[in-house]
Coordinates of C-alpha atoms in Angstrom, one line a residue:
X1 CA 66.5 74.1 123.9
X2 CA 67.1 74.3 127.7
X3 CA 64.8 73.4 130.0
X4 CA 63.1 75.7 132.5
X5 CA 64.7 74.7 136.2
X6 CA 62.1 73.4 138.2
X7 CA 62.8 75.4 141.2
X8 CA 61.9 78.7 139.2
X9 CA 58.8 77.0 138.0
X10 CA 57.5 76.3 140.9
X11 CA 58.4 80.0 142.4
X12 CA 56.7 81.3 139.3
X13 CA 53.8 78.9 139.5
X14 CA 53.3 79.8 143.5
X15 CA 53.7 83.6 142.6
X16 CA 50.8 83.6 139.7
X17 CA 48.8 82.0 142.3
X18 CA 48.8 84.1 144.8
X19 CA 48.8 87.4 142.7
X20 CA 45.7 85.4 140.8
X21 CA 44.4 85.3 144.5
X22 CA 44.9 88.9 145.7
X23 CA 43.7 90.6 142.6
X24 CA 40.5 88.4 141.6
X25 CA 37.9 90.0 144.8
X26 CA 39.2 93.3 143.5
X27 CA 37.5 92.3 140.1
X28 CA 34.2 90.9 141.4
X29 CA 33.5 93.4 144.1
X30 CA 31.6 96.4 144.0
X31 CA 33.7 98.7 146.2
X32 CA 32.2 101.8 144.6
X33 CA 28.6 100.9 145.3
X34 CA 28.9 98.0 147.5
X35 CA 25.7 95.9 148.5
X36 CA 24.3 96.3 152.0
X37 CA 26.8 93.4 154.4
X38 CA 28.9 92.7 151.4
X39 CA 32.7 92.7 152.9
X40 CA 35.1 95.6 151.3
X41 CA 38.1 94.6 149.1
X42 CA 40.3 95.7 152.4
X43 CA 39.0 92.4 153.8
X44 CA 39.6 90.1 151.2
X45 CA 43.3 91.5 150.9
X46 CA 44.0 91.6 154.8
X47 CA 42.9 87.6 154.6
X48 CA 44.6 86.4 152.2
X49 CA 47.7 87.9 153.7
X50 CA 46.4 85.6 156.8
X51 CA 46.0 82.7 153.8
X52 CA 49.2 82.7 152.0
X53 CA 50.6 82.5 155.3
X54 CA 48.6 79.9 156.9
X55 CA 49.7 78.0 153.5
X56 CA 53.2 77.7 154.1
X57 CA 52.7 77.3 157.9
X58 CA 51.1 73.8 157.0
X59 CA 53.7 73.3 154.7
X60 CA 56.7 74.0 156.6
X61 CA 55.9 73.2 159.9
X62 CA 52.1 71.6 160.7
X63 CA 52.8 68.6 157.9
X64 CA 56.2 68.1 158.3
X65 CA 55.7 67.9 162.4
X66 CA 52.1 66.5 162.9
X67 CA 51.5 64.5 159.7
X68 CA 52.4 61.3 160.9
X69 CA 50.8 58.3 162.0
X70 CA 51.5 58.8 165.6
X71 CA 50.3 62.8 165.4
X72 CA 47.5 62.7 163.1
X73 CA 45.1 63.6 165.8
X74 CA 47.5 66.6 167.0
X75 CA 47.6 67.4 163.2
X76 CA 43.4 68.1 163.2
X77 CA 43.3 69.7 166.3
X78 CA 45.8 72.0 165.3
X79 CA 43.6 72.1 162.3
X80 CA 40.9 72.6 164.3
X81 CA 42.2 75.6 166.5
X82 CA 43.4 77.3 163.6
X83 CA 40.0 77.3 162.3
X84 CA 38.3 78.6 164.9
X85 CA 41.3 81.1 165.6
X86 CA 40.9 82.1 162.4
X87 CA 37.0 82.7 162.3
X88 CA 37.3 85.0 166.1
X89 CA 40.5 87.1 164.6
X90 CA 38.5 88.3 161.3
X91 CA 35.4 88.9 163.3
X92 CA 36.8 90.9 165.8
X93 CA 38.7 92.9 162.4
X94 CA 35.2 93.8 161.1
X95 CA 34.1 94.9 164.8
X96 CA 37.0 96.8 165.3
X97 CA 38.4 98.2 161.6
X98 CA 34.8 97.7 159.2
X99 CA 31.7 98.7 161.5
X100 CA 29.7 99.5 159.0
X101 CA 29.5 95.8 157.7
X102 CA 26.2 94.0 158.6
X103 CA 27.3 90.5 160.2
X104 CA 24.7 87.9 158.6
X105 CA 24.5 84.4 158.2
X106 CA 26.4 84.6 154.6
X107 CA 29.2 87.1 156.4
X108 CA 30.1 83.9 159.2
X109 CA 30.5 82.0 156.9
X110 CA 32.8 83.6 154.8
X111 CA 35.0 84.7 158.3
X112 CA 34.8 80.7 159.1
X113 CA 35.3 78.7 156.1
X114 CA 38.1 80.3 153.7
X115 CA 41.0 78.6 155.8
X116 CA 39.6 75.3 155.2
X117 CA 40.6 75.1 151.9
X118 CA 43.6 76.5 152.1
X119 CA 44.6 73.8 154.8
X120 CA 43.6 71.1 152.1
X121 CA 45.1 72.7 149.2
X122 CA 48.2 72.6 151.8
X123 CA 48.0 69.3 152.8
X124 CA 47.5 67.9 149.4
X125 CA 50.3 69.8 147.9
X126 CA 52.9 68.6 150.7
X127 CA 51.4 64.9 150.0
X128 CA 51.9 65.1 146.0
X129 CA 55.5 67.2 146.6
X130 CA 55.8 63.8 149.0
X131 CA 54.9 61.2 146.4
X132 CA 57.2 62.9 143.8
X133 CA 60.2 63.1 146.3
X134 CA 59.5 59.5 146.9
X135 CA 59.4 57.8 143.5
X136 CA 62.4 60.3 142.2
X137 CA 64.8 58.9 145.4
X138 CA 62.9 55.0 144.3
X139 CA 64.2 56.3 140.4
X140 CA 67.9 56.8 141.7
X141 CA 68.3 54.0 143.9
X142 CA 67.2 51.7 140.9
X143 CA 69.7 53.9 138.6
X144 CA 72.5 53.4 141.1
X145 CA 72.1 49.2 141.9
X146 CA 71.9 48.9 138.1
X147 CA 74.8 50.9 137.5
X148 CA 76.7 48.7 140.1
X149 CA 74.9 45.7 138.7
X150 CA 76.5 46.8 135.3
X151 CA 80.2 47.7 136.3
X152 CA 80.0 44.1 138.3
X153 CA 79.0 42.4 134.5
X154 CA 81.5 44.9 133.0
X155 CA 84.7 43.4 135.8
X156 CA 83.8 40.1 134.8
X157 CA 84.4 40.5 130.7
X158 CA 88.7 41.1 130.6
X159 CA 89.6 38.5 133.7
X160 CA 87.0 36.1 132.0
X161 CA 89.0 36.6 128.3
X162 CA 92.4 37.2 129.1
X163 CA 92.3 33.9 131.4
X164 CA 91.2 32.3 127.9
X165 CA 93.8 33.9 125.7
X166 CA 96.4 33.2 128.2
X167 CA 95.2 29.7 128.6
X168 CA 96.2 29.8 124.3
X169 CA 99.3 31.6 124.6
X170 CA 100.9 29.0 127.1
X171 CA 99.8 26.1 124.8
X172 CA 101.9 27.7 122.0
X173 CA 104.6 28.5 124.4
X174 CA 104.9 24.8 125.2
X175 CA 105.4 24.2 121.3
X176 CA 107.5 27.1 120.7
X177 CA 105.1 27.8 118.0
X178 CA 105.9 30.6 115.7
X179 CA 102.5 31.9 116.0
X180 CA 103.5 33.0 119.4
X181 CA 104.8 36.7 118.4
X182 CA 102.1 37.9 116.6
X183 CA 99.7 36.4 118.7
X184 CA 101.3 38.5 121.7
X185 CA 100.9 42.0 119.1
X186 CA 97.6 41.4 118.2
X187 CA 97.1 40.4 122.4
X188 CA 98.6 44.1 123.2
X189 CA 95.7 45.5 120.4
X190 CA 92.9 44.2 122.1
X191 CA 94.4 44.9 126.0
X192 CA 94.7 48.6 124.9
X193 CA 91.1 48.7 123.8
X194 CA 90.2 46.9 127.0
X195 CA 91.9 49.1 129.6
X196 CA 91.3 52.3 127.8
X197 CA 88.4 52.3 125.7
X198 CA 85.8 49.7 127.6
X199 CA 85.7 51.6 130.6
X200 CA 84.1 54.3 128.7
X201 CA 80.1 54.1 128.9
X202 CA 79.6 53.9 125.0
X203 CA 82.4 53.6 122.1
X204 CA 81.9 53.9 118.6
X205 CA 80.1 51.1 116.3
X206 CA 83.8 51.4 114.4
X207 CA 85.8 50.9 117.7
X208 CA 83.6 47.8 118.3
X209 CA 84.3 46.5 115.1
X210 CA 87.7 46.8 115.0
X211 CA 88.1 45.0 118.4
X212 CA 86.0 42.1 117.0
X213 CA 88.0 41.6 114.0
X214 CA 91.4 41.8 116.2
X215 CA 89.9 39.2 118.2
X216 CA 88.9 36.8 115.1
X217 CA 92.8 38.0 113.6
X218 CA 94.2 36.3 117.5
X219 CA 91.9 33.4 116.9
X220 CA 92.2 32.6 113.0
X221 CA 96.7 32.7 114.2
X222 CA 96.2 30.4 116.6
X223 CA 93.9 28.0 114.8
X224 CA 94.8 28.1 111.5
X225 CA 93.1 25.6 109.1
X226 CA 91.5 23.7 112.3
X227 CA 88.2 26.2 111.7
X228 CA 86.8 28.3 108.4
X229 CA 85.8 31.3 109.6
X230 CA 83.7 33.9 107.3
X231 CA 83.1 36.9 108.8
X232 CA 81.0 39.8 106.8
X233 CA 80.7 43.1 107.8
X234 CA 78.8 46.0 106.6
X235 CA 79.0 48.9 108.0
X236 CA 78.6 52.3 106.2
X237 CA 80.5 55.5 107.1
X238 CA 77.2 57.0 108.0
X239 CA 76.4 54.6 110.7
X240 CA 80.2 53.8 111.9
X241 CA 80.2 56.7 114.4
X242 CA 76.9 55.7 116.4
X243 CA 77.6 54.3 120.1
X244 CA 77.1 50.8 121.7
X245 CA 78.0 49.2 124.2
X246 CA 81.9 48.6 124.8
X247 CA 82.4 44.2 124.6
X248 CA 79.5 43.4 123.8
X249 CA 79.8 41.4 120.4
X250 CA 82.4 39.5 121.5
X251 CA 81.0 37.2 123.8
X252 CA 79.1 35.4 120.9
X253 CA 81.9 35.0 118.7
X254 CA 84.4 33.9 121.9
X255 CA 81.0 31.4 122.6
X256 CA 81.6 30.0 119.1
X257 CA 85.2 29.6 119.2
X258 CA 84.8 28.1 122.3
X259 CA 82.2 25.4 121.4
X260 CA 82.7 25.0 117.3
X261 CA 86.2 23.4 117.7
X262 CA 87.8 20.6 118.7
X263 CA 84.9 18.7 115.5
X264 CA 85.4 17.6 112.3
X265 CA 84.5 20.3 109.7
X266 CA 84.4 23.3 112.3
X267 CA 82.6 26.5 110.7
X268 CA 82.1 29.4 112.4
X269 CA 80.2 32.1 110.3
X270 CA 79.8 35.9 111.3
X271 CA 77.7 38.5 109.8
X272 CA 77.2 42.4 111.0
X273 CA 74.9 44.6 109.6
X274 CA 74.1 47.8 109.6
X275 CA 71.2 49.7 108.4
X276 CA 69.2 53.2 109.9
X277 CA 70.6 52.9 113.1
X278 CA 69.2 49.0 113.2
X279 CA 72.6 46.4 113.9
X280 CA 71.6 42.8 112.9
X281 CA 74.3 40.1 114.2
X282 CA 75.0 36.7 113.4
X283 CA 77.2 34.2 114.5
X284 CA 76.7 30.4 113.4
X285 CA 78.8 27.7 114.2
X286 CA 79.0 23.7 114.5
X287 CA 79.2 22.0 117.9
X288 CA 79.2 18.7 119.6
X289 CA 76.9 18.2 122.8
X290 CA 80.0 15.9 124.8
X291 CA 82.3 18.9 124.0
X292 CA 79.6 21.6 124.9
X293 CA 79.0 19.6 128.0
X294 CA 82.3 19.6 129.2
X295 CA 83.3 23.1 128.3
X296 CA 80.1 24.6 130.1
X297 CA 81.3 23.0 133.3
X298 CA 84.3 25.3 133.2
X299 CA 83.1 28.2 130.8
X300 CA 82.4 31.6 132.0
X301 CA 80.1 34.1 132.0
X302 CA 80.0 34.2 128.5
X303 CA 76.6 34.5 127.4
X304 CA 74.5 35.0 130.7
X305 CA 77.0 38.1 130.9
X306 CA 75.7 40.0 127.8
X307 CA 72.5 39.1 128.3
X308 CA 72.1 40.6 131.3
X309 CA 73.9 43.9 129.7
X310 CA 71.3 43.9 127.5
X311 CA 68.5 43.9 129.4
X312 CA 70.1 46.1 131.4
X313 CA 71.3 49.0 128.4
X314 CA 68.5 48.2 126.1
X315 CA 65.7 47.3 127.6
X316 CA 62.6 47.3 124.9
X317 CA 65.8 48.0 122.0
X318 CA 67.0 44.4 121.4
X319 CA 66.1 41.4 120.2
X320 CA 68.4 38.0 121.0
X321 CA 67.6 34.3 119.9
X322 CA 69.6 31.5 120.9
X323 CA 69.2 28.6 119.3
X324 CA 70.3 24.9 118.7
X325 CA 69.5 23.1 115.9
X326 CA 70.7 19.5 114.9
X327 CA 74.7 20.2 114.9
X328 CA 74.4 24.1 115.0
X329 CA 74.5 27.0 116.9
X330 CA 72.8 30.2 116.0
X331 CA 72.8 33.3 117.7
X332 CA 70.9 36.1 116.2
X333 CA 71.0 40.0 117.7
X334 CA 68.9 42.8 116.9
X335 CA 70.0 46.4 118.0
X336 CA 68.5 49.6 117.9
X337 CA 71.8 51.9 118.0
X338 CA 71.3 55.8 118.9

């Protein structure tokens, strides 16, 4: 269902008003019969003509002019003047056009105070319109530095892994390792997905996990035995379609590749689940504080990267843990997919 525009609301909302204005004294007055003094519905009609239009000259020119700091004061004597404009204009109406009325205390003042609130109502309603403009111009700036904030995180991901993937292919190079070919296919795989497919806001869960297993694929070629990996994925066909964010897995498992070799009995485990929308993610692997040290100097962005994605894209919709724990590392993500 599409919803209203809210420029023809508030034409339809400022239209009810003011018919709701001209039509109510025709209900409550007597103009068969009318009590002795009481002002005819001719009066009421002929002012809030004078109303409506006072309304709008606060609003489009007295406010925008005279609100200010510096012109307040010119603001209420303007106020002021119109006010007592106002109350000599409709007396000399009923002198000239309605005769007949008797002028009492209750007739003044109904000639002096009706403008009043319509100068209020005025003022109020340029001060909300005001406060809305205000916080929806705060609401775009905010949308447009995190938007910048994010492309910046987003630049950072291919430079940061294709330095380290090149860093890999030139070690081979240098050993004319047969591993060198494949390694270069499975490098043009994962180049196309960067170029074309991570520029998009979201991808597909199925995308995603396609990417992550070409990158374990790249890694498991050039490691070999040097590391088990297990990697278990479950991902139903009803689920494979929903969106996420494009690179954002990867930086956990290129954190464990990065940190769980170069040991004795390197492990790296990696499980993805998932279940009503819910992604749960895993990724364990052995490290060794000397080698962490020294590859931290020199790492990346790695994981301060996707962190700051995720606060950024899911803000209240994930859950990360990071631990270490005697010779392991264990990251743990929890994702609420749309």
């Amino acid at each position: 269902m599409n919803r209203l525009n809210p420029k023809y609301t508030i034409i339809f909302l400022h239209a009810f008003t003011w018919a709701l204005l001209f039509t109510l004294p025709h209900f409550l007055i007597n103009n068969q019969n009318p009590p002795p003094g009481a002002l005819p519905g001719l009066f009421y009609t002929i002012s809030n003509l004078y109303h409506v239009g006072l309304f709008y000259l606060n609003v489009l020119v007295l406010y925008p002019l005279l609100f200010t700091k510096r012109r307040w004061w010119l603001f209420a004597l303007a106020a002021g003047i119109i006010m007592a404009g106002s109350y000599y204009a409709k007396l000399g109406i009923i002198r000239e056009w309605l005769p007949w009325v008797q002028v009492d205390k209750w007739t003044y003042r109904m000639l002096f105070f009706p403008p009043l609130p319509f100068l209020i109502v005025s003022t109020v309603y340029c001060l909300v319109a005001d406060k809305i403009a205000h916080d929806r111009k705060q609401k775009e700036i905010v949308a447009e530095q995190l938007a910048m904030k994010l492309k910046f995180l987003r630049s950072q991901i291919s430079p940061h892994f294709i330095f380290n993937v090149l860093t890999n292919l030139v070690s081979l190079a240098r050993k004319r390792s047969e591993q060198l070919e494949p390694l270069l296919i499975k490098l043009s795989e994962l180049m196309r997905y960067i170029l074309y497919d991570s520029d998009e806001k979201k991808v597909s869960l199925s995308k995603e996990v396609e990417y992550l297993k070409s990158y374990i694929d790249l890694q498991n070629l050039r490691f070999g035995h040097d590391v088990r990996v297990d990697i278990d994925i479950d991902l139903p066909a009803t689920e494979s379609e929903r969106l996420i964010e494009p690179m954002l897995l990867i930086p956990f498992v290129e954190n464990a590749f990065k940190h769980g070799m170069g040991i004795e009995q390197a492990f790296i485990i990696i499980h993805l689940e998932v279940t009503e929308s819910i992604l749960d993610f895993d990724v364990k692997n052995r490290f060794n504080d000397d080698i962490t040290e020294s590859k931290d100097a020199s790492s990346g962005i790695g994981l301060e990267n996707v962190k700051s994605r995720l606060a950024l894209l899911y803000p209240g919709r994930h859950f990360l843990s990071v631990k270490k724990q005697n010779d392991q590392f264990h990251v743990h993500l929890t994702l609420q997919l749309k």
